[in-house]
Amino acid sequence: MSTLMKSPINGNELSSQKSLSSWVDNFFENGLGTGFLSNFNTGITLPAVNIKENPDEYILELAIPGMKKSDFNIDLDNKILSISSEVETKNEENSDNYTRREFGYSSFKRTFTLPDTVESDHVKANYEEGILSITLPKREEAKQKPPKRIEIS
C-alpha cells in the first residue's frame, strides 16, 4: 500500500488522494498501526487496588471480576505479598459449514512490600462479587491505643 496511482489534474495529483494515501501510509509504516495491533488484547492488565487502614488492620481490595477463587495465587514471602493469576480460555464451536475457535490468555502479578507491623501468620483472603479482599492484621504493638490521661504528681 506504499503507492497509489497518481491522477494528474492541471499537472498536479489529486490533493484528496495524496492526503488519504499519505495518512494510510503513515498509519501503517510509522508503527502506529502495527503498534496498536501488537498491543491489542494482550491480556496484560493490572487490577485496580484500594488500600484501607483502620486501627486493627490493613485491607487490600482488588477489582478482578469474572474469575474464580481457584484462579488466584497469593503468596507471602518474608515481607513481600504477591497476588497473581493466569487464566487461559478456549472455546470451539462446530457447525455444518464452519468451525469457530476462540482462545484467550490473561495474567497479572501485583506485589506489595508489607510493613513490619503486619501479623503475617494471620493474613486472610476473600473473593466475592469480583472483589478480592486481603486482610492484613496489625501486630498488637502496632495497634492504635486509646488516648490516656496522665495525672500530675
PDB file of N, CA and C in Angstrom, residues 3-9 12-25:
ATOM      1  N   THR A   3       2.213   2.917  -2.592  1.00  0.00           N
ATOM      2  CA  THR A   3       1.934   3.911  -3.633  1.00  0.00           C
ATOM      3  C   THR A   3       0.562   3.678  -4.211  1.00  0.00           C
ATOM      4  N   LEU A   4      -0.073   4.764  -4.534  1.00  0.00           N
ATOM      5  CA  LEU A   4      -1.336   4.728  -5.233  1.00  0.00           C
ATOM      6  C   LEU A   4      -1.130   5.358  -6.598  1.00  0.00           C
ATOM      7  N   MET A   5      -1.959   5.006  -7.554  1.00  0.00           N
ATOM      8  CA  MET A   5      -1.853   5.575  -8.890  1.00  0.00           C
ATOM      9  C   MET A   5      -2.162   7.057  -8.835  1.00  0.00           C
ATOM     10  N   LYS A   6      -1.301   7.872  -9.472  1.00  0.00           N
ATOM     11  CA  LYS A   6      -1.482   9.310  -9.474  1.00  0.00           C
ATOM     12  C   LYS A   6      -2.383   9.693 -10.640  1.00  0.00           C
ATOM     13  N   SER A   7      -3.296  10.612 -10.404  1.00  0.00           N
ATOM     14  CA  SER A   7      -4.188  11.119 -11.437  1.00  0.00           C
ATOM     15  C   SER A   7      -3.915  12.599 -11.613  1.00  0.00           C
ATOM     16  N   PRO A   8      -3.294  12.988 -12.745  1.00  0.00           N
ATOM     17  CA  PRO A   8      -2.958  14.407 -12.920  1.00  0.00           C
ATOM     18  C   PRO A   8      -4.196  15.253 -13.206  1.00  0.00           C
ATOM     19  N   ILE A   9      -4.287  16.387 -12.546  1.00  0.00           N
ATOM     20  CA  ILE A   9      -5.266  17.417 -12.849  1.00  0.00           C
ATOM     21  C   ILE A   9      -4.484  18.718 -12.892  1.00  0.00           C
ATOM     22  N   ASN A  12      -1.003  18.467 -11.473  1.00  0.00           N
ATOM     23  CA  ASN A  12      -0.855  18.069 -10.064  1.00  0.00           C
ATOM     24  C   ASN A  12      -1.696  16.834  -9.803  1.00  0.00           C
ATOM     25  N   GLU A  13      -1.288  16.049  -8.827  1.00  0.00           N
ATOM     26  CA  GLU A  13      -2.118  14.906  -8.466  1.00  0.00           C
ATOM     27  C   GLU A  13      -3.282  15.380  -7.605  1.00  0.00           C
ATOM     28  N   LEU A  14      -4.302  14.558  -7.479  1.00  0.00           N
ATOM     29  CA  LEU A  14      -5.457  14.922  -6.661  1.00  0.00           C
ATOM     30  C   LEU A  14      -5.032  15.099  -5.212  1.00  0.00           C
ATOM     31  N   SER A  15      -5.328  16.242  -4.655  1.00  0.00           N
ATOM     32  CA  SER A  15      -4.889  16.509  -3.284  1.00  0.00           C
ATOM     33  C   SER A  15      -5.577  15.592  -2.279  1.00  0.00           C
ATOM     34  N   SER A  16      -6.853  15.220  -2.519  1.00  0.00           N
ATOM     35  CA  SER A  16      -7.533  14.343  -1.564  1.00  0.00           C
ATOM     36  C   SER A  16      -6.943  12.947  -1.592  1.00  0.00           C
ATOM     37  N   GLN A  17      -6.548  12.457  -2.781  1.00  0.00           N
ATOM     38  CA  GLN A  17      -5.923  11.141  -2.847  1.00  0.00           C
ATOM     39  C   GLN A  17      -4.559  11.172  -2.178  1.00  0.00           C
ATOM     40  N   LYS A  18      -3.816  12.234  -2.367  1.00  0.00           N
ATOM     41  CA  LYS A  18      -2.493  12.325  -1.767  1.00  0.00           C
ATOM     42  C   LYS A  18      -2.606  12.330  -0.239  1.00  0.00           C
ATOM     43  N   SER A  19      -3.499  13.123   0.279  1.00  0.00           N
ATOM     44  CA  SER A  19      -3.593  13.181   1.741  1.00  0.00           C
ATOM     45  C   SER A  19      -4.097  11.858   2.317  1.00  0.00           C
ATOM     46  N   LEU A  20      -5.047  11.226   1.664  1.00  0.00           N
ATOM     47  CA  LEU A  20      -5.528   9.927   2.122  1.00  0.00           C
ATOM     48  C   LEU A  20      -4.421   8.890   2.020  1.00  0.00           C
ATOM     49  N   SER A  21      -3.710   8.885   0.892  1.00  0.00           N
ATOM     50  CA  SER A  21      -2.608   7.950   0.705  1.00  0.00           C
ATOM     51  C   SER A  21      -1.527   8.161   1.755  1.00  0.00           C
ATOM     52  N   SER A  22      -1.160   9.414   1.986  1.00  0.00           N
ATOM     53  CA  SER A  22      -0.122   9.703   2.978  1.00  0.00           C
ATOM     54  C   SER A  22      -0.561   9.273   4.372  1.00  0.00           C
ATOM     55  N   TRP A  23      -1.810   9.542   4.689  1.00  0.00           N
ATOM     56  CA  TRP A  23      -2.313   9.170   6.003  1.00  0.00           C
ATOM     57  C   TRP A  23      -2.275   7.657   6.197  1.00  0.00           C
ATOM     58  N   VAL A  24      -2.738   6.912   5.192  1.00  0.00           N
ATOM     59  CA  VAL A  24      -2.748   5.446   5.291  1.00  0.00           C
ATOM     60  C   VAL A  24      -1.324   4.915   5.351  1.00  0.00           C
ATOM     61  N   ASP A  25      -0.433   5.437   4.500  1.00  0.00           N
ATOM     62  CA  ASP A  25       0.966   5.003   4.530  1.00  0.00           C
ATOM     63  C   ASP A  25       1.597   5.277   5.889  1.00  0.00           C
TER      64      ASP A  25
END
